[in-house]
Amino acid sequence: MRAAEEARQVETHLAAGEWSELRALCHGLAGRAGMFGFFELGAIALRVEQVIEADATPELIRLSGSELLAQLRDVAHER
């Protein structure tokens, strides 16, 4: 997993309001996380993807994305 790099990408997309890019990143991340045994990370990424697909408010997307960002940073520090 490239958790540190993916954390930077999430942070960039959140700051810029690039929801479609964030959704695509989360989609791929959800699958990869499961393959590497990071099931909680995968579940959070899937939730962010679903929040974006549901046309949630930017505030809710940022809140969900912040949870993903924190989890990615935790994973990056575990390695």
PDB file of C-alpha atoms in Angstrom:
ATOM      1  CA  MET A   1       0.000   0.000   0.000  1.00  0.00           C
ATOM      2  CA  ARG A   2       1.080   3.538  -0.685  1.00  0.00           C
ATOM      3  CA  ALA A   3      -0.772   5.007   2.274  1.00  0.00           C
ATOM      4  CA  ALA A   4       1.332   8.173   2.638  1.00  0.00           C
ATOM      5  CA  GLU A   5       0.977   9.065  -1.052  1.00  0.00           C
ATOM      6  CA  GLU A   6      -2.731   8.290  -1.048  1.00  0.00           C
ATOM      7  CA  ALA A   7      -3.166  10.455   2.067  1.00  0.00           C
ATOM      8  CA  ARG A   8      -1.591  13.375   0.183  1.00  0.00           C
ATOM      9  CA  GLN A   9      -3.941  12.791  -2.747  1.00  0.00           C
ATOM     10  CA  VAL A  10      -7.000  12.659  -0.483  1.00  0.00           C
ATOM     11  CA  GLU A  11      -5.903  15.865   1.222  1.00  0.00           C
ATOM     12  CA  THR A  12      -5.412  17.606  -2.137  1.00  0.00           C
ATOM     13  CA  HIS A  13      -8.814  16.523  -3.486  1.00  0.00           C
ATOM     14  CA  LEU A  14     -10.568  17.516  -0.263  1.00  0.00           C
ATOM     15  CA  ALA A  15      -8.953  20.959  -0.229  1.00  0.00           C
ATOM     16  CA  ALA A  16      -9.798  21.582  -3.887  1.00  0.00           C
ATOM     17  CA  GLY A  17     -13.335  20.169  -3.728  1.00  0.00           C
ATOM     18  CA  GLU A  18     -12.460  17.653  -6.447  1.00  0.00           C
ATOM     19  CA  TRP A  19     -15.201  15.181  -5.606  1.00  0.00           C
ATOM     20  CA  SER A  20     -15.096  13.032  -8.729  1.00  0.00           C
ATOM     21  CA  GLU A  21     -11.337  12.573  -8.371  1.00  0.00           C
ATOM     22  CA  LEU A  22     -11.755  11.743  -4.681  1.00  0.00           C
ATOM     23  CA  ARG A  23     -14.527   9.255  -5.504  1.00  0.00           C
ATOM     24  CA  ALA A  24     -12.312   7.497  -8.048  1.00  0.00           C
ATOM     25  CA  LEU A  25      -9.415   7.360  -5.592  1.00  0.00           C
ATOM     26  CA  CYS A  26     -11.693   5.934  -2.885  1.00  0.00           C
ATOM     27  CA  HIS A  27     -13.079   3.325  -5.244  1.00  0.00           C
ATOM     28  CA  GLY A  28      -9.622   1.972  -5.997  1.00  0.00           C
ATOM     29  CA  LEU A  29      -8.459   2.335  -2.428  1.00  0.00           C
ATOM     30  CA  ALA A  30     -11.405   0.350  -1.071  1.00  0.00           C
ATOM     31  CA  GLY A  31     -10.422  -2.615  -3.222  1.00  0.00           C
ATOM     32  CA  ARG A  32      -6.681  -2.410  -2.600  1.00  0.00           C
ATOM     33  CA  ALA A  33      -7.079  -1.991   1.151  1.00  0.00           C
ATOM     34  CA  GLY A  34      -8.977  -5.251   1.406  1.00  0.00           C
ATOM     35  CA  MET A  35      -6.354  -7.095  -0.617  1.00  0.00           C
ATOM     36  CA  PHE A  36      -3.682  -5.986   1.864  1.00  0.00           C
ATOM     37  CA  GLY A  37      -5.772  -6.746   4.950  1.00  0.00           C
ATOM     38  CA  PHE A  38      -6.663  -3.148   5.863  1.00  0.00           C
ATOM     39  CA  PHE A  39     -10.379  -3.835   6.195  1.00  0.00           C
ATOM     40  CA  GLU A  40     -11.280  -0.779   8.271  1.00  0.00           C
ATOM     41  CA  LEU A  41      -9.511   1.477   5.784  1.00  0.00           C
ATOM     42  CA  GLY A  42     -11.388  -0.187   2.937  1.00  0.00           C
ATOM     43  CA  ALA A  43     -14.722   0.290   4.698  1.00  0.00           C
ATOM     44  CA  ILE A  44     -14.023   3.981   5.292  1.00  0.00           C
ATOM     45  CA  ALA A  45     -12.974   4.496   1.665  1.00  0.00           C
ATOM     46  CA  LEU A  46     -16.189   2.811   0.522  1.00  0.00           C
ATOM     47  CA  ARG A  47     -18.253   5.085   2.790  1.00  0.00           C
ATOM     48  CA  VAL A  48     -16.582   8.185   1.348  1.00  0.00           C
ATOM     49  CA  GLU A  49     -17.278   6.919  -2.161  1.00  0.00           C
ATOM     50  CA  GLN A  50     -20.936   6.334  -1.255  1.00  0.00           C
ATOM     51  CA  VAL A  51     -21.278   9.760   0.363  1.00  0.00           C
ATOM     52  CA  ILE A  52     -19.995  11.400  -2.823  1.00  0.00           C
ATOM     53  CA  GLU A  53     -22.264   9.281  -5.024  1.00  0.00           C
ATOM     54  CA  ALA A  54     -25.237  10.329  -2.870  1.00  0.00           C
ATOM     55  CA  ASP A  55     -24.549  13.996  -3.721  1.00  0.00           C
ATOM     56  CA  ALA A  56     -23.946  14.853  -0.087  1.00  0.00           C
ATOM     57  CA  THR A  57     -23.056  18.361   0.978  1.00  0.00           C
ATOM     58  CA  PRO A  58     -19.421  19.432   0.718  1.00  0.00           C
ATOM     59  CA  GLU A  59     -19.305  19.584   4.517  1.00  0.00           C
ATOM     60  CA  LEU A  60     -20.348  15.936   4.839  1.00  0.00           C
ATOM     61  CA  ILE A  61     -17.902  14.888   2.129  1.00  0.00           C
ATOM     62  CA  ARG A  62     -15.093  16.738   3.913  1.00  0.00           C
ATOM     63  CA  LEU A  63     -16.048  15.179   7.239  1.00  0.00           C
ATOM     64  CA  SER A  64     -16.031  11.676   5.752  1.00  0.00           C
ATOM     65  CA  GLY A  65     -12.827  12.434   3.876  1.00  0.00           C
ATOM     66  CA  SER A  66     -11.180  13.605   7.091  1.00  0.00           C
ATOM     67  CA  GLU A  67     -11.911  10.230   8.670  1.00  0.00           C
ATOM     68  CA  LEU A  68     -10.329   8.522   5.650  1.00  0.00           C
ATOM     69  CA  LEU A  69      -7.318  10.811   5.826  1.00  0.00           C
ATOM     70  CA  ALA A  70      -6.772   9.999   9.509  1.00  0.00           C
ATOM     71  CA  GLN A  71      -6.987   6.268   8.822  1.00  0.00           C
ATOM     72  CA  LEU A  72      -4.531   6.512   5.917  1.00  0.00           C
ATOM     73  CA  ARG A  73      -2.069   8.382   8.104  1.00  0.00           C
ATOM     74  CA  ASP A  74      -2.402   5.721  10.800  1.00  0.00           C
ATOM     75  CA  VAL A  75      -1.690   2.996   8.248  1.00  0.00           C
ATOM     76  CA  ALA A  76       1.293   4.931   6.876  1.00  0.00           C
ATOM     77  CA  HIS A  77       2.788   5.182  10.380  1.00  0.00           C
ATOM     78  CA  GLU A  78       2.254   1.472  11.052  1.00  0.00           C
ATOM     79  CA  ARG A  79       4.548   0.493   8.197  1.00  0.00           C
TER      80      ARG A  79
END
